Amino acid sequence: KHLGDIVCGLLFAIPALALSPFVALAIWIDDHGPIFYRQARVGKGGRPFSILKFRTMRIDAEASGAAFAQENDPRVTRLGHFLRTTRLDEIPQIWNILRGEMSFVGPRPERPEMEDELSKTIPLFPVRHLVRPGLTGWAQVSAPYAATHDDHLMKLRHDLYYLKYRSLALDAAMLADLLQNCIR
């Protein structure tokens, strides 16, 4: 699987490099802020890493502290809505995949502070770290945004399903779904 991630990452890197300057320019024109967004996330084995994304939220989005993203989040910029809908904000994560910190498919990585909070009330939450986190995952394909504790519990159920039944066929189906959503 890791070799497949590297090969696919290299293949996707070529169009991503061609598209990235246009996305970067659009972000800068939209609000003159930073182009990229780096954030600590928890990866395989509970090891932290720095995820890289195109910025989709206002610069002051977390002025009052960390908060879960939600559907129709008011902190998202005008362009950010488009980037999130088309998943173009995820392009820089190809770098995380090539570095071996992420996979194309797996449980989405969570922020350390959110991870700590969720692990207190959802004991199996850390089980997700048995595999590399993914650019997409069964929970993203099968469940809505997680804004509440119950939403995160439902997403964990989907992640545990993926861990139990993971296969190249399941990964291929999720990647096909991801590409289909990007095209829509």
PDB file of C-alpha atoms in Angstrom, residues 40-49 101 107-113 115-116 128-129 133:
ATOM      1  CA  ALA A  40      -0.188  19.711  13.846  1.00  0.00           C
ATOM      2  CA  ARG A  41      -2.051  16.419  13.387  1.00  0.00           C
ATOM      3  CA  VAL A  42      -1.750  12.970  14.939  1.00  0.00           C
ATOM      4  CA  GLY A  43      -0.515  10.220  12.623  1.00  0.00           C
ATOM      5  CA  LYS A  44       0.287   6.531  12.647  1.00  0.00           C
ATOM      6  CA  GLY A  45       1.342   5.268  16.053  1.00  0.00           C
ATOM      7  CA  GLY A  46       0.140   8.526  17.629  1.00  0.00           C
ATOM      8  CA  ARG A  47       3.131  10.423  16.212  1.00  0.00           C
ATOM      9  CA  PRO A  48       2.511  14.093  15.450  1.00  0.00           C
ATOM     10  CA  PHE A  49       3.198  15.554  12.026  1.00  0.00           C
ATOM     11  CA  GLU A 101       3.170  10.695   6.961  1.00  0.00           C
ATOM     12  CA  PRO A 107      -8.806   7.700   8.873  1.00  0.00           C
ATOM     13  CA  ARG A 108      -8.511  11.491   8.607  1.00  0.00           C
ATOM     14  CA  PRO A 109      -5.858  12.805  11.022  1.00  0.00           C
ATOM     15  CA  GLU A 110      -7.110  14.838  13.946  1.00  0.00           C
ATOM     16  CA  ARG A 111      -5.494  17.755  15.776  1.00  0.00           C
ATOM     17  CA  PRO A 112      -3.693  16.793  19.020  1.00  0.00           C
ATOM     18  CA  GLU A 113      -5.948  18.947  21.225  1.00  0.00           C
ATOM     19  CA  GLU A 115      -7.619  14.028  19.776  1.00  0.00           C
ATOM     20  CA  ASP A 116      -7.017  14.384  23.535  1.00  0.00           C
ATOM     21  CA  ARG A 128      -7.344   4.810  14.381  1.00  0.00           C
ATOM     22  CA  HIS A 129      -3.562   5.213  14.649  1.00  0.00           C
ATOM     23  CA  PRO A 133      -4.029   8.709   8.243  1.00  0.00           C
TER      24      PRO A 133
END
